[in-house]
mmCIF file of C-alpha atoms and ligand atoms in Angstrom:
data_model
loop_
_atom_site.group_PDB
_atom_site.id
_atom_site.type_symbol
_atom_site.label_atom_id
_atom_site.label_comp_id
_atom_site.label_asym_id
_atom_site.label_seq_id
_atom_site.Cartn_x
_atom_site.Cartn_y
_atom_site.Cartn_z
ATOM 1 C CA MET A 1 33.605 11.072 3.610
ATOM 2 C CA LYS A 2 30.708 13.012 2.174
ATOM 3 C CA LYS A 3 27.240 13.242 3.513
ATOM 4 C CA GLN A 4 24.261 12.565 1.211
ATOM 5 C CA LYS A 5 20.818 13.491 2.172
ATOM 6 C CA ILE A 6 17.898 11.326 1.060
ATOM 7 C CA SER A 7 14.566 13.234 0.909
ATOM 8 C CA PHE A 8 11.330 12.896 -0.922
ATOM 9 C CA ASP A 9 8.034 14.828 -1.482
ATOM 10 C CA LEU A 10 5.402 13.646 0.749
ATOM 11 C CA MET A 11 1.924 15.045 -0.024
ATOM 12 C CA VAL A 12 -0.331 15.509 3.022
ATOM 13 C CA TYR A 13 -4.024 15.758 2.508
ATOM 14 C CA GLU A 14 -6.245 16.884 5.297
ATOM 15 C CA THR A 15 -8.904 14.332 4.403
ATOM 16 C CA LYS A 16 -9.516 12.004 1.403
ATOM 17 C CA ASP A 17 -11.945 14.539 0.086
ATOM 18 C CA GLU A 18 -8.837 16.654 -1.094
ATOM 19 C CA LEU A 19 -7.450 13.831 -3.348
ATOM 20 C CA GLU A 20 -8.042 13.940 -6.876
ATOM 21 C CA ARG A 21 -11.003 11.931 -8.053
ATOM 22 C CA LYS A 22 -9.157 8.736 -9.175
ATOM 23 C CA ASP A 23 -7.249 8.513 -5.988
ATOM 24 C CA GLN A 24 -10.284 9.165 -3.856
ATOM 25 C CA GLU A 25 -12.107 6.351 -5.736
ATOM 26 C CA LEU A 26 -9.146 4.014 -5.135
ATOM 27 C CA MET A 27 -9.157 4.820 -1.431
ATOM 28 C CA GLU A 28 -12.859 4.162 -1.187
ATOM 29 C CA THR A 29 -12.181 0.686 -2.613
ATOM 30 C CA ALA A 30 -9.413 0.156 -0.237
ATOM 31 C CA VAL A 31 -11.878 1.149 2.756
ATOM 32 C CA ASN A 32 -14.534 -1.346 1.344
ATOM 33 C CA ALA A 33 -11.833 -4.033 1.034
ATOM 34 C CA ARG A 34 -10.831 -3.377 4.817
ATOM 35 C CA LYS A 35 -14.186 -4.610 5.880
ATOM 36 C CA ASP A 36 -13.551 -8.093 4.695
ATOM 37 C CA ALA A 37 -10.185 -8.511 6.307
ATOM 38 C CA TYR A 38 -9.860 -11.704 8.183
ATOM 39 C CA SER A 39 -8.280 -10.455 11.447
ATOM 40 C CA PRO A 40 -9.517 -12.465 14.415
ATOM 41 C CA TYR A 41 -6.271 -12.211 16.233
ATOM 42 C CA SER A 42 -5.103 -8.610 15.779
ATOM 43 C CA LYS A 43 -8.503 -7.119 15.210
ATOM 44 C CA PHE A 44 -6.598 -4.765 12.828
ATOM 45 C CA ASN A 45 -8.172 -4.366 9.404
ATOM 46 C CA VAL A 46 -6.162 -3.222 6.454
ATOM 47 C CA GLY A 47 -7.487 -2.889 2.975
ATOM 48 C CA ALA A 48 -5.652 -2.274 -0.202
ATOM 49 C CA ALA A 49 -6.675 -1.243 -3.730
ATOM 50 C CA ILE A 50 -4.324 -1.342 -6.844
ATOM 51 C CA LEU A 51 -4.936 0.591 -10.033
ATOM 52 C CA LEU A 52 -3.490 -0.918 -13.125
ATOM 53 C CA ASP A 53 -2.745 0.834 -16.393
ATOM 54 C CA ASN A 54 -5.483 -1.324 -18.105
ATOM 55 C CA GLY A 55 -8.078 0.440 -15.865
ATOM 56 C CA GLU A 56 -8.592 -2.608 -13.595
ATOM 57 C CA VAL A 57 -8.604 -2.282 -9.871
ATOM 58 C CA VAL A 58 -7.461 -5.366 -7.781
ATOM 59 C CA ILE A 59 -8.068 -5.344 -4.009
ATOM 60 C CA GLY A 60 -6.528 -7.186 -1.020
ATOM 61 C CA ASN A 61 -6.973 -7.326 2.749
ATOM 62 C CA ASN A 62 -5.033 -8.911 5.608
ATOM 63 C CA GLN A 63 -5.470 -12.660 6.035
ATOM 64 C CA GLU A 64 -4.440 -13.926 9.516
ATOM 65 C CA ASN A 65 -3.769 -17.421 10.627
ATOM 66 C CA ALA A 66 -3.662 -19.140 13.954
ATOM 67 C CA CYS A 67 -0.083 -19.888 13.221
ATOM 68 C CA TYR A 68 0.588 -16.047 13.294
ATOM 69 C CA PRO A 69 3.470 -15.818 10.609
ATOM 70 C CA ALA A 70 1.389 -17.708 8.004
ATOM 71 C CA GLY A 71 -0.917 -14.837 7.675
ATOM 72 C CA LEU A 72 -0.310 -12.046 5.089
ATOM 73 C CA CYS A 73 -0.711 -8.290 5.014
ATOM 74 C CA ALA A 74 -3.286 -6.580 2.717
ATOM 75 C CA GLU A 75 -0.782 -4.911 0.583
ATOM 76 C CA ARG A 76 1.036 -8.292 -0.404
ATOM 77 C CA VAL A 77 -2.351 -10.024 -0.930
ATOM 78 C CA ALA A 78 -3.250 -7.231 -3.426
ATOM 79 C CA MET A 79 0.173 -7.146 -5.091
ATOM 80 C CA PHE A 80 0.461 -10.862 -5.586
ATOM 81 C CA TYR A 81 -3.269 -11.029 -6.739
ATOM 82 C CA ALA A 82 -2.676 -8.214 -9.186
ATOM 83 C CA SER A 83 0.500 -9.951 -10.630
ATOM 84 C CA ALA A 84 -1.200 -13.352 -10.879
ATOM 85 C CA LYS A 85 -4.302 -11.991 -12.595
ATOM 86 C CA TYR A 86 -2.670 -9.320 -14.857
ATOM 87 C CA PRO A 87 0.917 -10.274 -15.244
ATOM 88 C CA GLY A 88 1.731 -7.906 -17.946
ATOM 89 C CA ALA A 89 -0.132 -4.795 -16.588
ATOM 90 C CA ILE A 90 1.781 -1.792 -15.057
ATOM 91 C CA ILE A 91 0.862 -0.924 -11.545
ATOM 92 C CA ARG A 92 0.048 2.790 -11.151
ATOM 93 C CA SER A 93 -0.698 3.170 -7.460
ATOM 94 C CA ILE A 94 -1.847 1.417 -4.368
ATOM 95 C CA ALA A 95 -4.212 2.856 -1.840
ATOM 96 C CA ILE A 96 -4.032 1.549 1.798
ATOM 97 C CA SER A 97 -6.648 2.048 4.629
ATOM 98 C CA ALA A 98 -6.005 0.634 8.072
ATOM 99 C CA THR A 99 -8.036 0.662 11.295
ATOM 100 C CA SER A 100 -8.666 -1.276 14.418
ATOM 101 C CA GLN A 101 -11.884 -3.065 15.598
ATOM 102 C CA ASN A 102 -10.895 -1.598 19.131
ATOM 103 C CA TYR A 103 -10.374 2.034 18.287
ATOM 104 C CA CYS A 104 -10.722 4.532 15.421
ATOM 105 C CA MET A 105 -7.513 5.109 13.588
ATOM 106 C CA ASP A 106 -7.375 8.844 12.706
ATOM 107 C CA LYS A 107 -3.858 8.495 10.964
ATOM 108 C CA PRO A 108 -2.468 6.407 8.509
ATOM 109 C CA ALA A 109 -0.426 3.110 9.210
ATOM 110 C CA ALA A 110 2.765 2.771 7.378
ATOM 111 C CA PRO A 111 3.328 -0.427 5.338
ATOM 112 C CA CYS A 112 5.564 -2.937 7.012
ATOM 113 C CA GLY A 113 8.995 -3.475 5.651
ATOM 114 C CA SER A 114 8.136 -6.932 3.916
ATOM 115 C CA CYS A 115 5.228 -5.175 1.881
ATOM 116 C CA ARG A 116 7.494 -2.208 1.053
ATOM 117 C CA GLN A 117 10.125 -4.773 -0.393
ATOM 118 C CA VAL A 118 7.337 -6.735 -2.383
ATOM 119 C CA ILE A 119 5.958 -3.442 -3.919
ATOM 120 C CA SER A 120 9.509 -2.473 -4.760
ATOM 121 C CA GLU A 121 10.048 -5.704 -6.570
ATOM 122 C CA TYR A 122 7.205 -4.936 -8.922
ATOM 123 C CA GLU A 123 8.366 -1.151 -9.383
ATOM 124 C CA VAL A 124 11.895 -2.346 -10.286
ATOM 125 C CA LYS A 125 10.234 -4.941 -12.704
ATOM 126 C CA GLN A 126 8.059 -2.604 -14.527
ATOM 127 C CA GLU A 127 10.613 0.327 -14.607
ATOM 128 C CA GLN A 128 7.734 2.764 -13.611
ATOM 129 C CA PRO A 129 6.873 4.263 -10.177
ATOM 130 C CA ILE A 130 4.033 2.847 -8.078
ATOM 131 C CA ALA A 131 2.405 5.670 -6.022
ATOM 132 C CA ILE A 132 1.503 4.896 -2.337
ATOM 133 C CA ILE A 133 -1.584 6.411 -0.932
ATOM 134 C CA LEU A 134 -2.080 5.900 2.955
ATOM 135 C CA MET A 135 -5.054 6.495 5.186
ATOM 136 C CA GLY A 136 -6.387 5.320 8.700
ATOM 137 C CA GLU A 137 -10.155 5.279 9.124
ATOM 138 C CA THR A 138 -10.502 8.947 9.179
ATOM 139 C CA GLY A 139 -8.142 12.008 9.052
ATOM 140 C CA GLU A 140 -5.180 12.927 6.951
ATOM 141 C CA VAL A 141 -3.943 11.006 3.854
ATOM 142 C CA LEU A 142 -0.445 10.721 2.860
ATOM 143 C CA LYS A 143 0.849 10.207 -0.678
ATOM 144 C CA CYS A 144 4.267 9.524 -2.274
ATOM 145 C CA GLN A 145 5.065 9.004 -5.839
ATOM 146 C CA SER A 146 7.244 5.875 -5.548
ATOM 147 C CA ILE A 147 7.826 3.063 -3.158
ATOM 148 C CA SER A 148 11.567 3.917 -3.314
ATOM 149 C CA ASP A 149 10.565 7.038 -1.398
ATOM 150 C CA ILE A 150 9.677 5.088 1.686
ATOM 151 C CA LEU A 151 12.235 2.159 0.916
ATOM 152 C CA PRO A 152 15.442 3.975 -0.046
ATOM 153 C CA LEU A 153 18.555 1.835 -0.597
ATOM 154 C CA ALA A 154 16.337 -1.218 -1.333
ATOM 155 C CA PHE A 155 17.782 -4.699 -2.075
ATOM 156 C CA ASN A 156 16.917 -5.590 -5.659
ATOM 157 C CA LYS A 157 17.739 -7.925 -8.545
ATOM 158 C CA SER A 158 20.708 -5.861 -9.514
ATOM 159 C CA TYR A 159 22.670 -7.452 -6.496
ATOM 160 C CA LEU A 160 21.883 -11.211 -7.843
HETATM 161 N N1 LIG B 201 -1.008 -5.448 8.385
HETATM 162 C C1 LIG B 201 -1.315 -5.270 7.139
HETATM 163 O O1 LIG B 201 -2.056 -5.883 6.444
HETATM 164 N N2 LIG B 201 -0.557 -4.205 6.557
HETATM 165 C C2 LIG B 201 0.373 -3.534 7.113
HETATM 166 O O2 LIG B 201 1.004 -2.518 6.439
HETATM 167 C C3 LIG B 201 0.581 -3.614 8.554
HETATM 168 C C4 LIG B 201 -0.024 -4.864 9.184
HETATM 169 C C5 LIG B 201 -1.759 -6.468 9.075
HETATM 170 C C6 LIG B 201 -0.938 -7.861 9.498
HETATM 171 C C7 LIG B 201 -1.813 -8.374 10.540
HETATM 172 O O3 LIG B 201 -2.814 -9.120 10.128
HETATM 173 C C8 LIG B 201 -2.279 -7.107 11.181
HETATM 174 O O4 LIG B 201 -2.309 -6.060 10.363
HETATM 175 C C9 LIG B 201 -1.598 -6.739 12.470
HETATM 176 O O5 LIG B 201 -0.251 -6.586 12.312
#
């Protein structure tokens, strides 16, 4: 038996103002997208903004349903929208901002497992990393360079 350590670099910014310009703009787009979330059940609003290599930015927000599992997270709405609209484009990064209508989120929310899996699918497909930038409503911002950082040992097409 040998023990392997899996680690990654997580960049921690005190606020979004510390981000480099293009990440800051992407986060601001995610914040705006968050406002249009359809979240009457959870009152939890999430916005996502994706930057493509062609310069286009694609947004998404969570879309809920009275039949709860039929709803979809902001990240997947944005990823599927990007792939549907610009199927050949390379996805550079995704900024995600989450907050509650009941309280102020002062720390980032981590993307759910299904969203990590979906982002991973496109990262594997394009053979280039997708950076993930996370924020609540205020407070610190986290950034990692690849979805594989936060979804190590992912299931992918190589098994099929
Ligand atoms: N949600 C997202 O949109 N993204 C996440 O990463 C976590 C959760 C949504 C799904 C649901 O509409 C609400 O937040 C509460 O789970």
